[in-house]
Each structure stands twice: as structure tokens, then as C-alpha cells.
Amino acid sequence: MLKDSLPEIKTPLPGPKADAILKRRMEAVPNAIKSVYPCVIKRGEGAMLEDVDGNRFLDWVGGVGVLNIGYSRPELVEAVKEQSEQYFHAMMNIVTHEGYISLAEKMNEIVPLKAETKKTMFANSGAEAIENAVKIARSYSGRPNIIVFSGAFHGRTLLAASMTAKKSYAAGIGPFPDGIYRAEFPYLYRGPKGYGEEMAIEYYVERLHKVFEEASPAEYVAAIVVEPVQGEGGFIPAPLEWVKALRKICDEYGILLIADEVQTGFARSGRLFVSHYWKEAGCPPDILVSAKSIAGGLPLSAVTAAKEVFDGVRGGVIGGTFGGNALACASALKTIEIIEKEDLCARALKIAEKCRKEFESWKIEFEEVGDVRGIGSMMGIEFVKDKESKIPNGTLVSAIVAHCVQKGLIVESAGSGSNVIRFLCPLVVTDEQLDSGLSILKSAIEACR
């Protein structure tokens, strides 16, 4: 079976069938929607995909964190098929469908927030959910401004692109919405020279207070939006002590804390959400945004917030035609059931233990491996010219990505310098596949240094 197989390249890449389709892509699809991978998927199972030429790849990107439970789960196929035979769509502003309610009830049960009584709404993408979370915070608080962070990625829609730090994602599409202010994220590997972790966190907290002094007074801030692990920014975890400080600041000034768990959610971190770790430490968010692996590959996202927050939103401000589509809700309910039944949170920690041990050994072995970091099975390996200078080595990472795919492993870069290899492997990967992927990646580093 494909799901139990190992990487196998049978043709030069791209193969003849893939090459023909990729040429059609160039003619039909905008060049701005880029892909550097010379393969065209035919089918996928577990953590493996097979292309139209019969080449088999181990996928360590998983649709960028969408496939935590893997490709083509039969249970999801059956759940979506069963729902499709009843109806595809019922807009919640017109006709109530029970799947939306059942999924909202489940999200209210599993999402960790400061409030115990919660409500959930659904949208279609992470960016759409982020935009709704900002609207909710502004409508509830009556305040205009939002604080985001250096290195942040929140999406490509206009408001989300304004919140996103890397402006190559927003070049030439302005003017941008007002009321978005940026503080410095605690990127400890590149923090102030000579600072220990405690001093560095104090520094970054002070930088946030500078935003209140120099950009927006705290009483005008509706929400602070933060990724528990920055994704596109380079897989940088938010230090727990810094999150505690954020929670204290939010409580002091009446600001809502929004956790963007679009990429970190649904067992990736070793818990259903990183915010579970936050809650145990006494610093849970007020609003949590999730998407990606929520529905196993169908378009769906969610905003979960305190009941009083949602009840403070004016009618007509939120909602949408396809938000909480019936097929996506059926898939999401089954996805969460699989995660809980198979204890994929524990599996994420087991995968992480093995990978971190290997990655840390590379940090000792290779001068170009500067940092290894992450939470659970959301890990990043940062490549540099050398450990002393820490100059980002995006050229090396590009070569590693290209080398890996030729050997049947799909990996992707991240970070402002495109110098981080991200690890987002489906949590259903077999131990043998994991070993194979680690071997391919190490060989790629050795070959491309």
C-alpha cells in the first residue's frame, strides 16, 4: 500500500507526464502562484504521495500543516460521502444545519481559552478567520487598533497581509488598512547579543511597551495577535514567560489576546493546541483562530471566543456564504475524532523526540546548522553561513530543498531569509518512513554544504 511505502524515484524529475502538466500550468495558472517542486500528484495516502509518473514521495510539508492525519483517510471519505448524499450546502444565515452546531459544540469543548463559556464561528481559510477575529475584537471592545509582531504571517488578504511582516507577500497591493502596529517578536536565537533568555524576554516586553508609547496608546488597542510558533517567520516558538507577560499586559489594559493557531493546531504541538500549554501556565488567550488540519484538507477555519465576546459583536458584522460548509464540517468532526482516538498528540511528541535528537546532532556536526527549535512536531532547522556570524544561508536551504525532492522527500523553507527547513510531517508517518526522510535530509545537507 502507498501509505506504508518508502520514497522511490523511477523517472528523471519531472517525469514525462508531470512535465506535460507543468507546461500546461505555466500557460493557465498565474506565475505569481509559484511551486519549485517538479511533481504532479496522482494520489496520496498517509504521509506519502505518488505522482502521475509513478514516483513516490515522502511529504514533510503536508499541504503546509493541513494533513496532520495524512492523505485520503477512508473514514473522512466515508463521512464526506455520507453528508454529500444528503446535501452539500446550507448557509447558516438562512437554513440551520446540525453539522455546524455539532462542530461548534466540539470546538467549544476542546479549545483552551481564558473563559470557560465559549462560542465558535466558521469561515473558509486561515486569513479569513484572522480577519474575522480582528473584526470581533474591534466590535466587542470598541477600540480601533491591533498589535502584531515582527516575523508574523497571518495571510494574504488585505488586512491579513497588512498584519503579515514579510512585505514580499504584500508588495504593490497598498494602500493598506489603518490601525495595525508592530512590536518585536522574541526571536531568541537572534536576540540582543550577550543577553540570556530572561534578560532577552525583559527586553522584548519593553519593546511592546514602546509601541504603547510611540504608536498606539494601550487604551486604543483592541487586541494583540500572536502565533504560538511563528510559521513563515521561521518556526520560532513564543517563549512561555513572554506569553505570561503578554497575558498580564492584556489583563491590565483590557486588551484581547488572540492566538493564531492556524498552523499549530490539531495535535501538531503534542497537544490539540499550543494554547493548552499556555492555559496550564496561567496565560490562555481570549480568542483562538484555527484552520489548516481542522478538516483533513477541506476548506474550513474557525474562530473560538468567550461567549461574552461574541455576544458583544453587532449583527451583520460576521458570517458568510460558505463558512461552515456542510461537507467540511462533516470532515472536521471525523478528523477530530481520529486525532483523539489515535492519540496523535502523543504520536507528535514521539516523532518530535526522535527528530529533535537527530537535528541536534546535526547542529554539532555541521557548522551551517545554527539553531534547532519548535514545539512538538512543528520544528525548524535554521541554516547559517557559520555559527559565529549567524548570517542566514538561504542559498544552502534552496539547494537542500531541490536535492531532497530528487530523492523523494518534499521539504520546504521558511524564515525572512528563507534559511529555515520546516518540519510539518503528517503525524501518521511510519517509523520506517521517518528514518528514510531523516537519512535523505542528512545526505542532502552533506551534498549541498
Coordinates of N, CA, C and O in Angstrom, one line a residue, residues 194-325:
G194 N 24.7 38.9 24.0 CA 25.1 38.8 25.3 C 24.0 38.7 26.3 O 24.2 38.5 27.5
Y195 N 22.7 38.7 25.9 CA 21.6 38.5 26.8 C 21.2 37.0 27.0 O 21.2 36.3 26.0
G196 N 21.0 36.6 28.2 CA 20.4 35.3 28.5 C 18.9 35.4 28.2 O 18.4 36.5 27.9
E197 N 18.2 34.3 28.3 CA 16.8 34.2 28.0 C 16.0 35.1 28.8 O 15.1 35.9 28.3
E198 N 16.2 35.2 30.1 CA 15.4 36.0 31.0 C 15.6 37.5 30.6 O 14.6 38.2 30.5
M199 N 16.8 37.9 30.4 CA 17.1 39.3 30.0 C 16.5 39.7 28.7 O 15.9 40.7 28.5
A200 N 16.6 38.7 27.7 CA 16.0 38.9 26.4 C 14.5 39.1 26.5 O 14.0 40.0 25.8
I201 N 13.8 38.3 27.3 CA 12.4 38.4 27.4 C 12.0 39.7 28.0 O 11.1 40.4 27.5
E202 N 12.8 40.2 29.0 CA 12.5 41.5 29.5 C 12.7 42.6 28.4 O 11.9 43.6 28.4
Y203 N 13.7 42.4 27.6 CA 13.9 43.4 26.5 C 12.7 43.4 25.5 O 12.2 44.5 25.2
Y204 N 12.2 42.2 25.2 CA 11.1 42.2 24.2 C 9.8 42.7 24.8 O 9.0 43.3 24.1
V205 N 9.6 42.5 26.1 CA 8.4 43.0 26.8 C 8.5 44.6 26.8 O 7.5 45.3 26.5
E206 N 9.7 45.1 27.0 CA 9.9 46.5 27.0 C 9.6 47.1 25.6 O 9.1 48.2 25.4
R207 N 10.0 46.3 24.5 CA 9.7 46.8 23.2 C 8.2 46.9 22.9 O 7.8 47.7 22.2
L208 N 7.5 46.0 23.5 CA 6.0 46.1 23.4 C 5.5 47.3 24.0 O 4.6 48.0 23.5
H209 N 6.0 47.6 25.2 CA 5.6 48.9 25.9 C 5.9 50.1 25.1 O 5.2 51.1 25.1
K210 N 7.0 50.0 24.3 CA 7.4 51.2 23.4 C 6.3 51.4 22.4 O 6.1 52.6 22.0
V211 N 5.6 50.3 21.9 CA 4.6 50.5 21.0 C 3.4 51.3 21.6 O 2.8 52.2 20.9
F212 N 3.1 51.1 22.8 CA 2.1 51.9 23.5 C 2.5 53.3 23.6 O 1.7 54.2 23.5
E213 N 3.8 53.6 23.8 CA 4.3 54.9 24.0 C 4.4 55.7 22.6 O 4.1 56.9 22.6
E214 N 4.8 55.0 21.6 CA 5.2 55.6 20.3 C 4.3 55.4 19.2 O 4.4 56.1 18.2
A215 N 3.3 54.4 19.3 CA 2.5 54.1 18.2 C 1.0 54.2 18.5 O 0.2 55.0 18.0
S216 N 0.5 53.4 19.4 CA -0.9 53.4 19.9 C -1.0 53.3 21.4 O -0.5 52.3 21.9
P217 N -1.6 54.2 22.0 CA -1.8 54.1 23.5 C -2.6 52.8 23.8 O -3.4 52.4 22.9
A218 N -2.3 52.1 24.9 CA -2.9 50.9 25.2 C -4.4 50.9 25.2 O -5.1 49.9 24.8
E219 N -5.0 52.0 25.6 CA -6.5 52.1 25.7 C -7.1 52.2 24.3 O -8.4 52.0 24.2
Y220 N -6.4 52.3 23.2 CA -6.9 52.2 21.9 C -6.7 50.9 21.2 O -7.0 50.7 20.0
V221 N -6.0 49.9 21.9 CA -5.7 48.6 21.3 C -6.8 47.6 21.7 O -7.1 47.3 22.8
A222 N -7.4 47.1 20.6 CA -8.5 46.1 20.8 C -7.9 44.7 21.1 O -8.4 44.0 21.9
A223 N -6.8 44.4 20.4 CA -6.2 43.0 20.5 C -4.7 43.0 20.2 O -4.2 43.8 19.4
I224 N -4.1 42.0 20.8 CA -2.7 41.6 20.4 C -2.8 40.2 19.8 O -3.4 39.3 20.4
V225 N -2.3 40.1 18.6 CA -2.4 38.9 17.8 C -1.0 38.2 17.7 O -0.1 38.8 17.2
V226 N -0.9 36.9 18.1 CA 0.4 36.3 18.1 C 0.3 34.8 17.7 O -0.7 34.1 18.0
E227 N 1.2 34.4 17.0 CA 1.4 32.9 16.6 C 2.2 32.3 17.8 O 3.3 32.7 18.1
P228 N 1.6 31.2 18.3 CA 2.4 30.5 19.4 C 3.7 29.9 18.9 O 4.7 29.8 19.6
V229 N 3.8 29.5 17.6 CA 5.0 29.3 16.9 C 4.9 30.0 15.6 O 4.0 29.7 14.8
Q230 N 5.8 30.9 15.3 CA 5.8 31.6 14.0 C 6.0 30.6 12.9 O 7.0 29.8 13.0
G231 N 5.2 30.6 11.9 CA 5.3 29.7 10.8 C 6.3 30.2 9.7 O 7.5 29.9 9.7
E232 N 5.7 31.1 8.8 CA 6.6 31.6 7.8 C 7.7 32.4 8.3 O 8.8 32.6 7.7
G233 N 7.6 32.9 9.5 CA 8.7 33.7 10.1 C 9.9 32.9 10.5 O 11.0 33.5 10.8
G234 N 9.8 31.6 10.5 CA 11.0 30.7 10.7 C 10.8 29.7 11.8 O 11.8 29.2 12.3
F235 N 9.5 29.3 12.1 CA 9.3 28.3 13.1 C 9.9 28.7 14.5 O 10.7 27.9 15.0
I236 N 9.5 29.8 14.9 CA 10.1 30.4 16.2 C 9.0 30.3 17.3 O 8.0 31.0 17.1
P237 N 9.2 29.5 18.3 CA 8.3 29.5 19.4 C 8.2 30.7 20.2 O 9.3 31.3 20.5
A238 N 7.0 31.1 20.7 CA 6.9 32.2 21.6 C 7.3 31.7 23.0 O 6.6 30.7 23.5
P239 N 8.3 32.2 23.7 CA 8.7 31.7 25.0 C 7.6 31.9 26.0 O 6.9 32.9 26.0
L240 N 7.4 30.9 26.8 CA 6.2 30.9 27.7 C 6.2 32.0 28.7 O 5.2 32.6 29.0
E241 N 7.4 32.4 29.2 CA 7.5 33.5 30.1 C 7.1 34.8 29.4 O 6.5 35.7 30.1
W242 N 7.4 35.0 28.2 CA 6.9 36.1 27.4 C 5.4 36.1 27.2 O 4.8 37.2 27.3
V243 N 4.9 35.0 26.9 CA 3.4 34.9 26.8 C 2.7 35.2 28.1 O 1.7 35.9 28.1
K244 N 3.3 34.8 29.2 CA 2.8 35.2 30.5 C 2.8 36.7 30.7 O 1.8 37.3 31.2
A245 N 3.8 37.4 30.2 CA 3.9 38.8 30.3 C 2.8 39.5 29.4 O 2.2 40.5 29.8
L246 N 2.6 38.9 28.2 CA 1.6 39.4 27.3 C 0.2 39.3 28.0 O -0.6 40.2 27.9
R247 N -0.1 38.2 28.6 CA -1.4 38.0 29.3 C -1.6 39.0 30.4 O -2.7 39.6 30.5
K248 N -0.5 39.3 31.1 CA -0.6 40.3 32.2 C -0.9 41.7 31.6 O -1.7 42.4 32.2
I249 N -0.2 42.0 30.5 CA -0.4 43.3 29.9 C -1.8 43.4 29.4 O -2.5 44.5 29.5
C250 N -2.3 42.4 28.7 CA -3.7 42.4 28.2 C -4.7 42.6 29.3 O -5.7 43.3 29.2
D251 N -4.5 41.9 30.4 CA -5.4 42.0 31.5 C -5.4 43.4 32.1 O -6.4 43.9 32.5
E252 N -4.2 44.0 32.2 CA -4.0 45.3 32.8 C -4.7 46.4 32.0 O -5.4 47.3 32.5
Y253 N -4.7 46.2 30.7 CA -5.2 47.3 29.8 C -6.5 46.9 29.1 O -7.0 47.7 28.3
G254 N -7.1 45.8 29.4 CA -8.4 45.4 28.8 C -8.2 45.1 27.3 O -9.1 45.3 26.5
I255 N -7.1 44.5 26.9 CA -6.8 44.1 25.6 C -7.1 42.6 25.4 O -6.8 41.8 26.3
L256 N -7.7 42.2 24.3 CA -7.9 40.8 24.0 C -6.6 40.2 23.4 O -6.0 40.8 22.6
L257 N -6.3 39.0 23.9 CA -5.2 38.2 23.4 C -5.7 37.2 22.4 O -6.5 36.3 22.8
I258 N -5.2 37.3 21.2 CA -5.7 36.4 20.1 C -4.5 35.5 19.7 O -3.4 35.9 19.4
A259 N -4.7 34.2 19.8 CA -3.8 33.2 19.4 C -4.1 32.7 18.0 O -5.2 32.2 17.8
D260 N -3.1 32.9 17.1 CA -3.3 32.4 15.7 C -2.7 31.0 15.7 O -1.5 30.8 15.5
E261 N -3.6 30.0 15.8 CA -3.2 28.6 15.8 C -3.5 28.0 14.5 O -3.8 26.8 14.5
V262 N -3.5 28.7 13.4 CA -3.9 28.2 12.1 C -2.9 27.0 11.8 O -3.4 26.0 11.3
Q263 N -1.6 27.2 12.0 CA -0.7 26.2 11.7 C -0.3 25.2 12.9 O 0.1 24.1 12.6
T264 N -0.5 25.7 14.1 CA 0.0 25.0 15.2 C -1.1 24.0 15.8 O -0.7 23.1 16.6
G265 N -2.3 24.1 15.3 CA -3.4 23.4 15.9 C -3.5 21.9 15.5 O -2.9 21.5 14.6
F266 N -4.4 21.2 16.3 CA -4.8 19.9 15.9 C -3.7 18.8 16.0 O -3.4 18.2 15.1
A267 N -3.1 18.8 17.2 CA -2.2 17.8 17.7 C -0.7 18.0 17.3 O 0.2 17.4 17.7
R268 N -0.5 19.0 16.4 CA 0.9 19.3 15.9 C 1.9 19.5 17.0 O 3.0 19.0 16.9
S269 N 1.5 20.2 18.1 CA 2.4 20.5 19.1 C 2.6 19.5 20.2 O 3.4 19.7 21.2
G270 N 1.9 18.4 20.1 CA 1.8 17.5 21.2 C 0.6 17.7 22.1 O 0.3 16.9 23.0
R271 N -0.1 18.7 21.9 CA -1.4 19.0 22.5 C -2.3 19.4 21.4 O -1.9 19.7 20.3
L272 N -3.6 19.4 21.6 CA -4.5 19.8 20.5 C -4.2 21.2 20.0 O -4.2 21.5 18.8
F273 N -3.8 22.1 21.0 CA -3.4 23.4 20.6 C -2.3 23.8 21.6 O -2.2 23.4 22.7
V274 N -1.4 24.6 21.1 CA -0.3 25.1 22.0 C -0.9 25.9 23.1 O -0.3 25.9 24.2
S275 N -2.1 26.5 22.9 CA -2.7 27.2 24.0 C -3.1 26.4 25.2 O -3.4 26.9 26.3
H276 N -3.1 25.0 25.0 CA -3.2 24.2 26.2 C -2.0 24.3 27.1 O -2.2 24.4 28.4
Y277 N -0.8 24.4 26.6 CA 0.4 24.7 27.4 C 0.2 26.1 28.0 O 0.6 26.3 29.2
W278 N -0.3 27.0 27.3 CA -0.5 28.4 27.8 C -1.4 28.4 29.0 O -1.2 29.0 30.0
K279 N -2.5 27.6 28.8 CA -3.6 27.6 29.9 C -3.0 27.0 31.2 O -3.3 27.5 32.3
E280 N -2.2 25.9 31.0 CA -1.6 25.3 32.2 C -0.7 26.2 32.9 O -0.5 26.1 34.1
A281 N -0.1 27.2 32.1 CA 0.8 28.1 32.7 C 0.1 29.4 33.2 O 0.8 30.4 33.6
G282 N -1.2 29.5 33.1 CA -2.0 30.6 33.5 C -2.1 31.8 32.6 O -2.4 32.9 33.0
C283 N -1.8 31.5 31.3 CA -1.9 32.6 30.3 C -2.6 32.3 29.0 O -2.1 32.5 27.9
P284 N -3.8 31.7 29.1 CA -4.6 31.3 27.9 C -5.1 32.6 27.1 O -5.2 33.7 27.7
P285 N -5.3 32.4 25.8 CA -5.8 33.5 25.0 C -7.3 33.8 25.3 O -8.0 32.9 25.9
D286 N -7.8 34.9 24.8 CA -9.2 35.2 24.8 C -10.0 34.7 23.5 O -11.1 34.4 23.6
I287 N -9.2 34.7 22.4 CA -9.7 34.2 21.1 C -8.7 33.3 20.5 O -7.5 33.6 20.6
L288 N -9.2 32.2 19.9 CA -8.2 31.3 19.3 C -8.7 31.1 17.8 O -9.9 30.8 17.6
V289 N -7.8 31.2 16.9 CA -8.1 31.1 15.5 C -7.4 29.8 15.0 O -6.3 29.5 15.3
S290 N -8.2 28.9 14.3 CA -7.7 27.6 13.8 C -8.1 27.4 12.4 O -9.1 28.0 11.9
A291 N -7.4 26.6 11.7 CA -7.7 26.2 10.3 C -6.8 25.0 9.9 O -6.7 24.1 10.7
K292 N -6.3 25.0 8.7 CA -5.4 24.0 8.2 C -5.9 22.6 8.4 O -6.7 22.1 7.7
S293 N -5.3 21.9 9.5 CA -5.7 20.5 9.7 C -7.1 20.2 10.3 O -7.4 19.1 10.6
I294 N -7.8 21.3 10.5 CA -9.2 21.1 11.1 C -10.1 20.1 10.4 O -10.8 19.4 11.0
A295 N -10.0 20.1 9.0 CA -10.9 19.3 8.3 C -10.2 18.3 7.3 O -10.8 17.9 6.4
G296 N -9.0 18.0 7.6 CA -8.3 17.0 6.8 C -8.0 17.3 5.4 O -7.7 16.4 4.6
G297 N -8.2 18.6 5.0 CA -7.9 19.0 3.6 C -9.0 19.8 3.0 O -8.8 20.4 1.9
L298 N -10.2 19.8 3.6 CA -11.3 20.6 3.0 C -11.2 22.0 3.6 O -10.7 22.2 4.7
P299 N -11.6 23.0 2.8 CA -11.5 24.4 3.3 C -12.4 24.7 4.5 O -13.6 24.6 4.4
L300 N -11.8 25.0 5.6 CA -12.5 25.3 6.8 C -11.6 26.0 7.8 O -10.4 25.7 7.9
S301 N -12.1 27.0 8.5 CA -11.4 27.6 9.6 C -12.4 28.0 10.7 O -13.6 28.0 10.5
A302 N -11.8 28.4 11.8 CA -12.7 28.6 13.0 C -12.2 29.8 13.8 O -11.0 30.0 13.9
V303 N -13.1 30.5 14.4 CA -12.8 31.5 15.5 C -13.6 31.1 16.7 O -14.8 31.0 16.7
T304 N -12.8 30.8 17.8 CA -13.5 30.4 19.1 C -13.1 31.6 20.1 O -12.0 32.0 20.2
A305 N -14.2 32.0 20.7 CA -14.0 33.2 21.7 C -15.0 33.0 22.8 O -15.9 32.2 22.8
A306 N -14.7 33.8 23.9 CA -15.7 33.8 25.0 C -17.1 34.2 24.5 O -17.2 35.0 23.6
K307 N -18.0 33.6 25.2 CA -19.4 33.9 24.8 C -19.7 35.4 24.9 O -20.4 36.0 24.0
E308 N -19.2 36.0 25.9 CA -19.5 37.4 26.1 C -18.8 38.3 25.0 O -19.4 39.3 24.6
V309 N -17.7 37.8 24.5 CA -17.1 38.5 23.4 C -17.9 38.4 22.1 O -18.3 39.4 21.5
F310 N -18.4 37.2 21.8 CA -19.2 37.0 20.6 C -20.6 37.7 20.8 O -21.1 38.3 19.8
D311 N -21.1 37.7 22.0 CA -22.4 38.4 22.2 C -22.3 39.9 22.1 O -23.3 40.6 22.0
G312 N -21.0 40.4 22.2 CA -20.8 41.8 22.1 C -20.6 42.3 20.6 O -20.3 43.5 20.4
V313 N -20.7 41.4 19.7 CA -20.5 41.7 18.3 C -21.8 42.1 17.6 O -22.8 41.4 17.8
R314 N -21.8 43.2 16.9 CA -23.0 43.7 16.2 C -23.5 42.7 15.1 O -22.7 42.1 14.4
G315 N -24.8 42.6 15.0 CA -25.3 41.7 13.9 C -24.9 42.2 12.6 O -24.8 43.4 12.3
G316 N -24.6 41.2 11.7 CA -24.2 41.5 10.3 C -22.7 41.7 10.1 O -22.3 41.7 9.0
V317 N -22.0 41.8 11.2 CA -20.5 42.1 11.1 C -19.8 40.8 10.6 O -18.8 40.8 9.9
I318 N -20.3 39.6 11.1 CA -19.6 38.4 10.8 C -20.6 37.4 10.1 O -21.8 37.6 10.2
G319 N -20.0 36.4 9.4 CA -20.8 35.4 8.7 C -20.3 35.4 7.2 O -19.4 36.1 6.8
G320 N -20.9 34.5 6.4 CA -20.5 34.4 5.0 C -21.1 33.2 4.4 O -21.6 32.3 5.0
T321 N -21.1 33.2 3.1 CA -21.9 32.2 2.3 C -21.4 30.8 2.6 O -22.2 29.9 2.9
F322 N -20.1 30.5 2.5 CA -19.6 29.2 2.6 C -19.0 28.8 3.9 O -18.6 27.7 4.1
G323 N -19.0 29.7 4.9 CA -18.4 29.5 6.2 C -19.2 28.3 6.9 O -20.4 28.4 7.1
G324 N -18.4 27.3 7.3 CA -19.1 26.1 7.9 C -19.8 25.3 6.9 O -20.9 24.7 7.3
N325 N -19.3 25.1 5.7 CA -19.9 24.3 4.7 C -20.2 22.9 5.3 O -19.4 22.3 6.0

